[in-house]
Amino acid sequence: MLCITNRERPVLNRRQFALASVASVGALTLGRPGLSFAQAEQVARLRLIIDPEGLYNVQSISLAVSGVLGNYLLESLIYLDDKGQARPWLAESWQADADGRTITFKLRSGKTFHDGTPFDAAAVKFHFDTILDPNSASPSKGIVGPLEKVDAPDDGTVVFHFTKPFAPFINLLGQSYFGFNSPTAVKAAGPAYARHPVGTGPFMFDSWTPGTRIELVRNPNFKQFRPDAANQGLPYLDRIVLNVMAEEGVVTSALQTGEIDAAQLTADAVRPLADDPQFTVINDKNAKNLMFMEFDYKKAPFSDKAFREAISHAVDREAVLAAAFGGNGTIALGPLSRGIPGYDDAVAQKYGTPYDPDKAKALLDAAGWKDDGGVRAKDGAQAKFTIRSYADSTTERALAVIQANLGDIGIQVDVGTADWGTFYPGLLKPDWDMDLNRWTWSDPSVMSQLFRSPGHRQLLPPNPAIDEALDAADTALDSTKRMQFVSAAQTAILEDRMILPLLTDWPMTVTRTALQGYRLDYLGYVYATDLKIAE
């Protein structure tokens, strides 16, 4: 079912809309009294693949949440330029002390939140204090590592104090997790804030129909502080409608009829549109995501490295990539995406686990897992397990291939999916065996978030080779030395068969040519102020 329409009126495609407008020019208002035909609202309708679990970045850091907050609503202290270098945004400068344990930021003046309250040092301190507060249970707390406290000695100065140097910190500040919310709005709304976010970005939150759409309106007081944006003034668009649309075929049809203007699609869904001059296809081959499998290491047989290694050789990555993303991407043998600085292909090739079902069977035989009528067994226990993941069409196709691959070596798995807000917290419970996960990041410190014991789901036993390399990478302020530790960490993670890296997909976005100015920055966020509808 196509769920992009306003319940109060049918949605017309642009040709139908134009005809209806010509027939009733005098009555045309589009929700704004006195608006003439020549002044028709600039509205862009874009796809959301899934409904976000909330829109408060202290509580949620999923891709669905970041895609709304980072693109439109929030701004950060720095941005990353096209080479991945940190540049001033809401901050005008920063300086670390000699030992790297204190970093002082000077803020730009003249920025206000959507509710009219000032963006200042107190707002920055409030955001990080909330993250550090144990009562917040913020997933961002682990990201900021050794951050101890934040001071705001005056309105324009913020001082970050660390227990030890933290090399990734500056670059991580560009992520939407560290975009700023109005402290006044957060305090006033309480638990409801996640449904009514208030930032400083070019668009303001207007409404949210759960499972259907999120509507944003132009911020009339916006000031552009990013010099890399083509439009240095107010946004061109009056309104953005983000339509929750799960089915690829429905999205393709909606693009063709003009009911939406842009959508991320899989390669298979893009093919019917690729040669049509009405559309532009953007393929991000510098993507920084990684799809991978991991295990509940606290239970047998996943506590056994040999068993994990067998599974790692059993999965046909090329088949997963073809099924889930139409082959648009690259397989992964290492624990870091190729798009992230520090990826070491030599390590991936030497220590990775290429598809080899015969080797997988031999490893299982050696470990005592014998064939028992098509399903292996050991000590009376059959190899029947579960795989959990998040629900979307690409994941489900990937799971089907993995399920078949494991069946081929005598391991039977049941798969189950849920929305991210259910799936990810559920990994803290002991009722699963394997999961299929996916992270998008910009810095090699993602390995610390995932694999530095006890790991992101509190399951990993200490491993000195991994932990020490990751700690060294996170504290090394010299970039050359840091990359050496990053390579060592990749080696240690692969040698321990800590995860099963699968692939990096290249996100594909299709835009109608009527939507102009659509381009992505280094982190994959759209320059929202540049978007406009051709007259």
Short mmCIF file of C-alpha atoms in Angstrom, two decimals:
data_model
loop_
_atom_site.label_atom_id
_atom_site.label_comp_id
_atom_site.label_asym_id
_atom_site.label_seq_id
_atom_site.Cartn_x
_atom_site.Cartn_y
_atom_site.Cartn_z
CA MET A 1 0.00 0.00 0.00
CA LEU A 2 1.31 3.43 -0.94
CA CYS A 3 1.53 5.49 2.26
CA ILE A 4 2.63 8.91 1.15
CA THR A 5 -0.59 10.87 1.01
CA ASN A 6 -2.04 13.42 3.35
CA ARG A 7 -5.16 11.92 4.87
CA GLU A 8 -7.09 15.11 4.26
CA ARG A 9 -6.60 15.21 0.48
CA PRO A 10 -5.39 13.03 -2.38
CA VAL A 11 -1.87 13.62 -3.69
CA LEU A 12 -1.59 14.53 -7.35
CA ASN A 13 1.47 14.03 -9.44
CA ARG A 14 3.03 17.21 -10.80
CA ARG A 15 1.29 17.08 -14.18
CA GLN A 16 -2.12 16.54 -12.56
CA PHE A 17 -1.33 19.26 -10.05
CA ALA A 18 -0.48 21.75 -12.77
CA LEU A 19 -3.71 21.02 -14.64
CA ALA A 20 -5.78 21.38 -11.49
CA SER A 21 -3.99 24.62 -10.69
CA VAL A 22 -4.70 26.16 -14.11
CA ALA A 23 -8.39 25.32 -13.64
CA SER A 24 -8.58 27.08 -10.30
CA VAL A 25 -5.79 29.66 -10.08
CA GLY A 26 -7.92 32.08 -8.09
CA ALA A 27 -8.58 29.54 -5.37
CA LEU A 28 -5.03 28.18 -5.07
CA THR A 29 -3.60 28.60 -1.56
CA LEU A 30 -1.64 25.38 -0.77
CA GLY A 31 -2.18 26.10 2.90
CA ARG A 32 -0.90 29.69 2.71
CA PRO A 33 -3.58 32.40 2.37
CA GLY A 34 -3.08 34.77 -0.54
CA LEU A 35 -0.47 32.57 -2.25
CA SER A 36 -0.57 33.00 -6.02
CA PHE A 37 0.21 30.36 -8.61
CA ALA A 38 3.60 31.96 -9.27
CA GLN A 39 4.39 31.69 -5.55
CA ALA A 40 3.57 27.99 -5.14
CA GLU A 41 5.28 26.38 -2.20
CA GLN A 42 8.58 24.66 -2.84
CA VAL A 43 7.94 21.18 -1.45
CA ALA A 44 10.21 18.16 -1.81
CA ARG A 45 8.93 14.67 -1.02
CA LEU A 46 11.63 12.18 -0.09
CA ARG A 47 11.69 8.56 0.99
CA LEU A 48 12.36 7.20 4.48
CA ILE A 49 13.07 3.48 4.30
CA ILE A 50 11.87 2.87 7.87
CA ASP A 51 10.20 4.94 10.56
CA PRO A 52 12.75 6.21 13.12
CA GLU A 53 12.37 4.93 16.66
CA GLY A 54 12.63 8.50 17.93
CA LEU A 55 14.34 11.76 17.03
CA TYR A 56 16.49 12.45 20.06
CA ASN A 57 20.15 11.74 19.41
CA VAL A 58 20.96 11.21 23.07
CA GLN A 59 18.71 8.15 22.99
CA SER A 60 19.06 6.87 19.43
CA ILE A 61 21.98 6.75 17.00
CA SER A 62 20.59 4.46 14.31
CA LEU A 63 20.95 5.29 10.64
CA ALA A 64 17.21 6.00 10.40
CA VAL A 65 17.44 8.60 13.17
CA SER A 66 20.70 10.12 11.93
CA GLY A 67 19.31 10.47 8.42
CA VAL A 68 16.58 12.83 9.63
CA LEU A 69 18.50 14.73 12.29
CA GLY A 70 21.78 15.12 10.43
CA ASN A 71 20.28 16.07 7.12
CA TYR A 72 17.77 18.67 8.21
CA LEU A 73 17.30 19.46 11.91
CA LEU A 74 20.60 19.56 13.80
CA GLU A 75 24.05 21.11 13.38
CA SER A 76 27.40 20.22 14.94
CA LEU A 77 30.61 21.87 16.07
CA ILE A 78 32.55 20.69 13.01
CA TYR A 79 31.95 19.19 9.58
CA LEU A 80 34.24 16.97 7.52
CA ASP A 81 35.37 18.30 4.15
CA ASP A 82 35.61 16.18 1.01
CA LYS A 83 38.95 14.77 2.20
CA GLY A 84 37.60 13.87 5.64
CA GLN A 85 39.34 16.76 7.43
CA ALA A 86 37.57 18.53 10.30
CA ARG A 87 36.49 22.11 9.53
CA PRO A 88 34.77 24.73 11.74
CA TRP A 89 30.96 24.79 11.74
CA LEU A 90 29.22 25.98 14.92
CA ALA A 91 32.69 26.21 16.39
CA GLU A 92 35.03 28.80 14.92
CA SER A 93 38.22 27.20 16.33
CA TRP A 94 39.58 24.62 18.76
CA GLN A 95 42.86 23.95 20.53
CA ALA A 96 44.16 20.90 22.42
CA ASP A 97 46.59 21.23 25.29
CA ALA A 98 50.04 19.64 25.17
CA ASP A 99 49.03 16.24 26.55
CA GLY A 100 45.82 16.01 24.54
CA ARG A 101 43.57 15.68 27.60
CA THR A 102 41.85 19.06 27.29
CA ILE A 103 40.33 20.56 24.14
CA THR A 104 38.94 24.10 24.12
CA PHE A 105 36.40 25.23 21.53
CA LYS A 106 35.45 28.78 20.66
CA LEU A 107 31.90 29.05 19.32
CA ARG A 108 30.46 31.24 16.59
CA SER A 109 27.84 33.77 17.69
CA GLY A 110 24.45 34.53 16.19
CA LYS A 111 22.93 31.03 16.07
CA THR A 112 19.56 30.30 17.67
CA PHE A 113 17.47 27.18 18.13
CA HIS A 114 14.14 26.76 16.38
CA ASP A 115 12.36 27.84 19.58
CA GLY A 116 14.26 31.16 19.60
CA THR A 117 16.60 30.29 22.49
CA PRO A 118 20.33 30.92 21.95
CA PHE A 119 22.85 28.32 20.90
CA ASP A 120 25.75 28.84 23.29
CA ALA A 121 28.31 27.04 25.41
CA ALA A 122 25.65 26.10 27.96
CA ALA A 123 23.74 24.23 25.22
CA VAL A 124 26.88 22.30 24.24
CA LYS A 125 27.59 21.44 27.86
CA PHE A 126 23.98 20.36 28.39
CA HIS A 127 24.13 17.92 25.47
CA PHE A 128 27.33 16.22 26.61
CA ASP A 129 26.33 16.26 30.28
CA THR A 130 23.15 14.42 29.30
CA ILE A 131 25.15 11.86 27.32
CA LEU A 132 27.51 11.30 30.26
CA ASP A 133 24.66 10.98 32.78
CA PRO A 134 24.27 7.24 33.54
CA ASN A 135 20.52 7.77 33.92
CA SER A 136 20.32 8.64 30.22
CA ALA A 137 21.66 5.22 29.18
CA SER A 138 22.87 6.99 26.05
CA PRO A 139 24.50 4.85 23.34
CA SER A 140 26.67 7.90 22.61
CA LYS A 141 28.41 7.60 25.98
CA GLY A 142 30.60 4.78 24.71
CA ILE A 143 31.42 6.75 21.58
CA VAL A 144 33.01 9.63 23.51
CA GLY A 145 35.25 7.18 25.35
CA PRO A 146 37.35 8.88 28.02
CA LEU A 147 35.41 12.16 28.08
CA GLU A 148 35.16 13.03 31.77
CA LYS A 149 33.41 16.40 31.95
CA VAL A 150 32.58 19.55 29.99
CA ASP A 151 32.92 23.14 31.24
CA ALA A 152 31.37 26.32 29.84
CA PRO A 153 33.37 29.18 31.37
CA ASP A 154 31.53 31.74 29.23
CA ASP A 155 28.86 31.82 26.51
CA GLY A 156 31.37 31.35 23.71
CA THR A 157 33.81 28.84 25.21
CA VAL A 158 33.49 25.09 25.80
CA VAL A 159 36.22 22.99 27.43
CA PHE A 160 36.25 19.18 27.10
CA HIS A 161 38.24 17.24 29.71
CA PHE A 162 39.41 13.66 29.08
CA THR A 163 40.98 11.10 31.39
CA LYS A 164 43.42 10.28 28.57
CA PRO A 165 44.00 11.51 25.00
CA PHE A 166 41.22 10.56 22.59
CA ALA A 167 42.35 10.87 18.99
CA PRO A 168 38.97 10.27 17.23
CA PHE A 169 37.07 12.96 19.14
CA ILE A 170 37.28 15.92 16.74
CA ASN A 171 36.22 13.96 13.66
CA LEU A 172 33.41 12.19 15.52
CA LEU A 173 31.86 15.55 16.38
CA GLY A 174 30.63 15.82 12.79
CA GLN A 175 28.17 12.99 13.30
CA SER A 176 24.53 13.80 14.00
CA TYR A 177 24.89 12.09 17.39
CA PHE A 178 26.60 15.28 18.50
CA GLY A 179 24.26 17.76 16.87
CA PHE A 180 22.60 20.08 19.37
CA ASN A 181 19.09 20.19 20.79
CA SER A 182 17.50 23.11 22.58
CA PRO A 183 17.99 22.51 26.33
CA THR A 184 14.80 24.46 26.97
CA ALA A 185 12.79 22.19 24.68
CA VAL A 186 14.36 19.01 26.07
CA LYS A 187 13.55 19.98 29.64
CA ALA A 188 10.01 21.11 28.81
CA ALA A 189 9.04 18.05 26.78
CA GLY A 190 10.68 15.41 28.96
CA PRO A 191 10.18 11.88 27.58
CA ALA A 192 8.08 13.29 24.69
CA TYR A 193 11.02 15.23 23.26
CA ALA A 194 11.96 12.39 20.90
CA ARG A 195 8.73 13.13 19.02
CA HIS A 196 9.25 16.93 18.91
CA PRO A 197 12.94 17.71 18.25
CA VAL A 198 14.19 21.30 18.28
CA GLY A 199 17.59 22.04 16.70
CA THR A 200 19.38 24.85 14.86
CA GLY A 201 19.26 23.36 11.36
CA PRO A 202 17.78 24.71 8.12
CA PHE A 203 14.47 22.93 8.69
CA MET A 204 12.17 22.71 11.71
CA PHE A 205 10.07 19.79 12.86
CA ASP A 206 6.39 20.21 12.00
CA SER A 207 4.56 16.88 12.41
CA TRP A 208 4.97 13.12 12.53
CA THR A 209 2.40 10.55 11.51
CA PRO A 210 3.98 7.33 12.82
CA GLY A 211 4.67 4.81 10.10
CA THR A 212 3.59 7.26 7.40
CA ARG A 213 5.50 10.54 7.20
CA ILE A 214 7.50 13.25 8.94
CA GLU A 215 6.98 16.85 7.81
CA LEU A 216 9.53 19.63 8.16
CA VAL A 217 9.25 23.34 7.43
CA ARG A 218 11.86 25.94 6.55
CA ASN A 219 13.62 27.67 9.41
CA PRO A 220 12.99 31.38 8.63
CA ASN A 221 15.81 32.46 10.93
CA PHE A 222 18.46 30.09 9.63
CA LYS A 223 22.05 31.29 9.28
CA GLN A 224 24.41 29.20 7.17
CA PHE A 225 27.80 28.62 8.82
CA ARG A 226 29.07 25.94 6.42
CA PRO A 227 31.13 27.46 3.58
CA ASP A 228 30.89 24.26 1.53
CA ALA A 229 27.13 24.69 1.00
CA ALA A 230 26.34 26.19 -2.40
CA ASN A 231 23.45 28.18 -0.95
CA GLN A 232 24.66 30.54 1.76
CA GLY A 233 21.18 31.95 2.44
CA LEU A 234 17.85 30.59 3.61
CA PRO A 235 16.76 27.16 2.31
CA TYR A 236 15.05 27.27 -1.08
CA LEU A 237 12.41 24.74 -0.02
CA ASP A 238 9.42 25.74 2.09
CA ARG A 239 8.70 22.21 3.21
CA ILE A 240 10.12 18.69 3.15
CA VAL A 241 7.90 15.63 3.47
CA LEU A 242 9.68 12.42 4.45
CA ASN A 243 7.49 9.49 3.45
CA VAL A 244 7.97 6.12 5.13
CA MET A 245 8.00 3.64 2.24
CA ALA A 246 9.33 0.13 2.72
CA GLU A 247 8.55 -1.56 -0.61
CA GLU A 248 11.05 -0.91 -3.41
CA GLY A 249 8.52 -1.47 -6.19
CA VAL A 250 6.13 1.04 -4.67
CA VAL A 251 8.94 3.59 -4.38
CA THR A 252 9.95 3.13 -8.02
CA SER A 253 6.38 3.73 -9.12
CA ALA A 254 6.10 6.80 -6.91
CA LEU A 255 9.21 8.26 -8.49
CA GLN A 256 7.85 7.61 -11.98
CA THR A 257 4.52 9.32 -11.21
CA GLY A 258 6.19 12.28 -9.48
CA GLU A 259 4.67 11.51 -6.10
CA ILE A 260 8.12 11.58 -4.53
CA ASP A 261 11.25 13.39 -5.66
CA ALA A 262 14.12 11.33 -4.27
CA ALA A 263 14.68 7.92 -2.76
CA GLN A 264 17.46 5.58 -1.78
CA LEU A 265 16.95 2.32 -3.68
CA THR A 266 18.66 -0.99 -4.23
CA ALA A 267 20.42 -1.60 -7.53
CA ASP A 268 17.62 -3.83 -8.80
CA ALA A 269 15.01 -1.13 -8.17
CA VAL A 270 17.21 1.51 -9.83
CA ARG A 271 17.60 -0.36 -13.14
CA PRO A 272 14.22 0.65 -14.64
CA LEU A 273 15.10 4.31 -13.99
CA ALA A 274 18.81 4.38 -14.82
CA ASP A 275 18.50 5.38 -18.49
CA ASP A 276 15.49 7.66 -18.08
CA PRO A 277 16.43 11.35 -18.48
CA GLN A 278 13.81 12.23 -15.86
CA PHE A 279 16.13 10.83 -13.18
CA THR A 280 19.62 11.22 -11.81
CA VAL A 281 21.32 8.30 -10.05
CA ILE A 282 23.86 8.99 -7.29
CA ASN A 283 26.03 5.99 -6.34
CA ASP A 284 28.18 6.51 -3.22
CA LYS A 285 31.21 4.26 -3.76
CA ASN A 286 33.02 5.87 -0.84
CA ALA A 287 30.49 4.40 1.58
CA LYS A 288 31.55 3.80 5.17
CA ASN A 289 29.13 1.06 6.20
CA LEU A 290 29.83 -2.55 7.10
CA MET A 291 27.33 -5.42 7.21
CA PHE A 292 28.57 -8.20 9.45
CA MET A 293 27.56 -11.17 11.58
CA GLU A 294 28.47 -11.59 15.22
CA PHE A 295 27.83 -14.17 17.91
CA ASP A 296 26.77 -14.62 21.51
CA TYR A 297 30.28 -15.39 22.69
CA LYS A 298 29.12 -16.28 26.21
CA LYS A 299 27.46 -19.50 25.13
CA ALA A 300 28.66 -22.66 23.45
CA PRO A 301 29.41 -23.39 20.67
CA PHE A 302 29.98 -19.71 19.76
CA SER A 303 32.57 -19.39 22.51
CA ASP A 304 34.68 -21.79 20.41
CA LYS A 305 36.90 -20.03 17.87
CA ALA A 306 36.92 -23.09 15.57
CA PHE A 307 33.12 -23.04 15.36
CA ARG A 308 33.11 -19.32 14.55
CA GLU A 309 35.75 -19.90 11.89
CA ALA A 310 33.68 -22.63 10.27
CA ILE A 311 30.69 -20.33 9.97
CA SER A 312 32.94 -17.58 8.61
CA HIS A 313 34.04 -19.80 5.71
CA ALA A 314 30.49 -21.01 5.06
CA VAL A 315 28.88 -17.73 3.95
CA ASP A 316 29.06 -16.76 0.28
CA ARG A 317 29.56 -12.99 0.47
CA GLU A 318 29.19 -12.50 -3.29
CA ALA A 319 25.79 -14.20 -3.18
CA VAL A 320 24.71 -12.07 -0.20
CA LEU A 321 25.77 -8.90 -2.02
CA ALA A 322 23.94 -9.96 -5.18
CA ALA A 323 20.75 -10.90 -3.34
CA ALA A 324 20.58 -7.95 -0.97
CA PHE A 325 22.01 -5.11 -3.07
CA GLY A 326 22.02 -6.34 -6.66
CA GLY A 327 25.81 -6.58 -6.51
CA ASN A 328 26.18 -2.84 -5.92
CA GLY A 329 28.97 -2.78 -3.38
CA THR A 330 32.02 -4.77 -2.40
CA ILE A 331 32.53 -7.83 -0.26
CA ALA A 332 34.38 -7.40 3.04
CA LEU A 333 37.03 -9.70 4.46
CA GLY A 334 38.22 -7.20 7.07
CA PRO A 335 36.46 -5.68 10.12
CA LEU A 336 36.62 -2.10 8.80
CA SER A 337 34.81 -0.57 5.85
CA ARG A 338 37.01 0.33 2.89
CA GLY A 339 35.72 3.91 3.03
CA ILE A 340 37.12 4.52 6.52
CA PRO A 341 40.68 5.83 6.90
CA GLY A 342 42.96 3.06 8.17
CA TYR A 343 41.35 0.17 6.29
CA ASP A 344 44.16 -2.32 5.59
CA ASP A 345 43.48 -4.52 2.57
CA ALA A 346 46.67 -6.53 3.08
CA VAL A 347 45.45 -7.57 6.52
CA ALA A 348 41.99 -8.42 5.17
CA GLN A 349 43.42 -10.62 2.42
CA LYS A 350 45.88 -12.41 4.70
CA TYR A 351 43.65 -13.04 7.71
CA GLY A 352 40.14 -13.00 6.23
CA THR A 353 37.89 -16.01 5.67
CA PRO A 354 36.92 -16.31 1.99
CA TYR A 355 34.00 -18.52 1.00
CA ASP A 356 35.11 -22.15 1.32
CA PRO A 357 32.31 -24.55 2.32
CA ASP A 358 34.61 -27.58 2.19
CA LYS A 359 36.93 -25.97 4.72
CA ALA A 360 33.92 -25.08 6.87
CA LYS A 361 32.80 -28.73 6.88
CA ALA A 362 36.30 -29.94 7.72
CA LEU A 363 36.53 -27.54 10.66
CA LEU A 364 33.19 -28.75 12.00
CA ASP A 365 34.24 -32.38 11.59
CA ALA A 366 37.46 -31.72 13.49
CA ALA A 367 35.53 -29.96 16.26
CA GLY A 368 33.30 -33.02 16.73
CA TRP A 369 30.19 -31.77 14.94
CA LYS A 370 29.09 -34.84 12.97
CA ASP A 371 26.34 -35.16 10.39
CA ASP A 372 23.09 -36.40 11.94
CA GLY A 373 20.61 -36.78 9.11
CA GLY A 374 21.37 -33.44 7.48
CA VAL A 375 21.82 -31.47 10.73
CA ARG A 376 25.10 -31.76 12.59
CA ALA A 377 25.22 -32.73 16.26
CA LYS A 378 27.75 -32.90 19.06
CA ASP A 379 27.34 -34.51 22.49
CA GLY A 380 23.63 -34.99 21.77
CA ALA A 381 23.00 -31.32 20.88
CA GLN A 382 21.96 -30.52 17.33
CA ALA A 383 23.31 -27.54 15.42
CA LYS A 384 20.04 -25.62 15.46
CA PHE A 385 20.37 -21.91 16.19
CA THR A 386 18.80 -18.49 15.70
CA ILE A 387 19.88 -15.38 13.80
CA ARG A 388 18.40 -12.02 14.77
CA SER A 389 18.45 -8.85 12.68
CA TYR A 390 16.68 -5.60 11.92
CA ALA A 391 13.75 -5.57 9.51
CA ASP A 392 14.12 -4.28 5.99
CA SER A 393 14.00 -5.85 2.55
CA THR A 394 17.77 -5.97 1.99
CA THR A 395 18.37 -7.64 5.34
CA GLU A 396 15.73 -10.25 4.69
CA ARG A 397 17.31 -11.15 1.35
CA ALA A 398 20.74 -11.37 2.97
CA LEU A 399 19.40 -13.62 5.70
CA ALA A 400 17.88 -15.99 3.15
CA VAL A 401 21.31 -16.55 1.56
CA ILE A 402 23.04 -16.99 4.92
CA GLN A 403 20.37 -19.44 6.06
CA ALA A 404 20.86 -21.52 2.91
CA ASN A 405 24.68 -21.38 3.18
CA LEU A 406 24.64 -22.63 6.76
CA GLY A 407 22.15 -25.32 5.83
CA ASP A 408 24.62 -26.56 3.23
CA ILE A 409 27.19 -27.34 5.96
CA GLY A 410 24.66 -28.92 8.33
CA ILE A 411 23.72 -25.96 10.52
CA GLN A 412 20.02 -25.18 10.72
CA VAL A 413 19.04 -21.63 11.62
CA ASP A 414 15.78 -19.84 12.20
CA VAL A 415 15.81 -16.14 11.35
CA GLY A 416 13.85 -13.39 13.01
CA THR A 417 13.68 -9.66 12.35
CA ALA A 418 12.29 -6.67 14.21
CA ASP A 419 12.45 -2.89 13.97
CA TRP A 420 15.78 -1.45 15.11
CA GLY A 421 14.35 -0.14 18.37
CA THR A 422 13.37 -3.71 19.31
CA PHE A 423 16.20 -5.65 17.67
CA TYR A 424 19.22 -3.77 18.99
CA PRO A 425 18.25 -3.54 22.69
CA GLY A 426 17.22 -7.19 22.42
CA LEU A 427 20.84 -8.17 21.88
CA LEU A 428 21.42 -7.48 25.58
CA LYS A 429 19.24 -10.51 26.34
CA PRO A 430 20.60 -14.09 26.29
CA ASP A 431 17.98 -15.53 23.92
CA TRP A 432 19.86 -15.36 20.61
CA ASP A 433 22.87 -17.07 19.00
CA MET A 434 23.94 -14.96 16.00
CA ASP A 435 22.95 -11.59 14.63
CA LEU A 436 23.23 -9.77 11.32
CA ASN A 437 24.16 -6.16 11.98
CA ARG A 438 25.22 -3.07 10.08
CA TRP A 439 27.03 0.07 11.13
CA THR A 440 27.91 3.27 9.32
CA TRP A 441 30.82 5.27 10.72
CA SER A 442 33.53 7.69 9.65
CA ASP A 443 36.48 6.76 11.84
CA PRO A 444 38.36 3.53 12.68
CA SER A 445 37.29 3.99 16.31
CA VAL A 446 34.15 2.10 15.31
CA MET A 447 36.19 -1.02 16.05
CA SER A 448 36.56 0.12 19.65
CA GLN A 449 32.81 0.59 19.94
CA LEU A 450 32.17 -2.91 18.65
CA PHE A 451 35.09 -5.10 19.66
CA ARG A 452 36.92 -3.60 22.63
CA SER A 453 35.86 -5.87 25.50
CA PRO A 454 33.16 -6.14 26.72
CA GLY A 455 31.91 -4.96 23.31
CA HIS A 456 28.84 -3.03 22.28
CA ARG A 457 26.50 -5.74 23.60
CA GLN A 458 28.55 -6.59 26.71
CA LEU A 459 29.44 -10.08 25.42
CA LEU A 460 33.16 -10.08 24.65
CA PRO A 461 35.76 -11.64 26.95
CA PRO A 462 38.99 -9.66 27.37
CA ASN A 463 41.47 -10.19 24.56
CA PRO A 464 44.74 -8.32 25.23
CA ALA A 465 45.82 -8.33 21.57
CA ILE A 466 42.58 -6.64 20.50
CA ASP A 467 42.05 -4.39 23.51
CA GLU A 468 45.59 -3.05 23.65
CA ALA A 469 45.73 -2.29 19.92
CA LEU A 470 42.40 -0.48 20.04
CA ASP A 471 43.37 1.49 23.14
CA ALA A 472 46.62 2.52 21.48
CA ALA A 473 44.81 3.58 18.30
CA ASP A 474 42.36 5.72 20.25
CA THR A 475 45.05 7.52 22.26
CA ALA A 476 47.74 7.99 19.59
CA LEU A 477 47.70 11.65 18.54
CA ASP A 478 50.32 11.06 15.83
CA SER A 479 48.31 9.97 12.77
CA THR A 480 51.00 7.66 11.36
CA LYS A 481 51.38 5.76 14.62
CA ARG A 482 47.63 5.65 15.03
CA MET A 483 47.16 3.93 11.66
CA GLN A 484 49.75 1.31 12.62
CA PHE A 485 47.70 0.45 15.71
CA VAL A 486 44.53 0.42 13.59
CA SER A 487 46.12 -2.22 11.34
CA ALA A 488 47.20 -4.26 14.36
CA ALA A 489 43.67 -4.18 15.70
CA GLN A 490 42.26 -5.43 12.40
CA THR A 491 44.73 -8.33 12.48
CA ALA A 492 43.85 -9.29 16.06
CA ILE A 493 40.09 -9.14 15.44
CA LEU A 494 40.35 -11.37 12.38
CA GLU A 495 42.72 -13.84 14.03
CA ASP A 496 40.20 -14.32 16.83
CA ARG A 497 37.31 -14.72 14.35
CA MET A 498 35.55 -12.06 16.40
CA ILE A 499 33.09 -11.23 13.64
CA LEU A 500 32.14 -12.35 10.15
CA PRO A 501 32.53 -9.28 7.90
CA LEU A 502 30.21 -9.52 4.92
CA LEU A 503 30.07 -6.46 2.71
CA THR A 504 29.91 -2.73 2.21
CA ASP A 505 27.01 -1.63 0.04
CA TRP A 506 27.13 1.52 -2.05
CA PRO A 507 23.98 3.51 -1.29
CA MET A 508 22.15 4.54 -4.45
CA THR A 509 19.87 7.56 -4.49
CA VAL A 510 17.55 8.34 -7.39
CA THR A 511 16.33 11.92 -7.76
CA ARG A 512 13.87 13.36 -10.21
CA THR A 513 15.55 16.01 -12.36
CA ALA A 514 12.98 18.49 -11.08
CA LEU A 515 14.70 18.25 -7.69
CA GLN A 516 17.90 20.25 -8.05
CA GLY A 517 20.95 20.64 -5.81
CA TYR A 518 20.90 17.14 -4.33
CA ARG A 519 24.42 16.25 -3.19
CA LEU A 520 25.96 14.52 -0.19
CA ASP A 521 28.84 15.53 2.06
CA TYR A 522 31.67 13.31 3.29
CA LEU A 523 29.46 11.70 5.95
CA GLY A 524 26.58 11.12 3.56
CA TYR A 525 24.38 13.96 4.78
CA VAL A 526 22.51 15.97 2.16
CA TYR A 527 23.11 19.73 1.80
CA ALA A 528 19.49 20.54 2.62
CA THR A 529 19.73 24.27 1.96
CA ASP A 530 20.76 23.58 -1.65
CA LEU A 531 17.62 21.60 -2.52
CA LYS A 532 15.03 23.24 -4.75
CA ILE A 533 12.29 22.32 -7.19
CA ALA A 534 12.80 23.55 -10.76
CA GLU A 535 10.23 26.13 -11.79
#
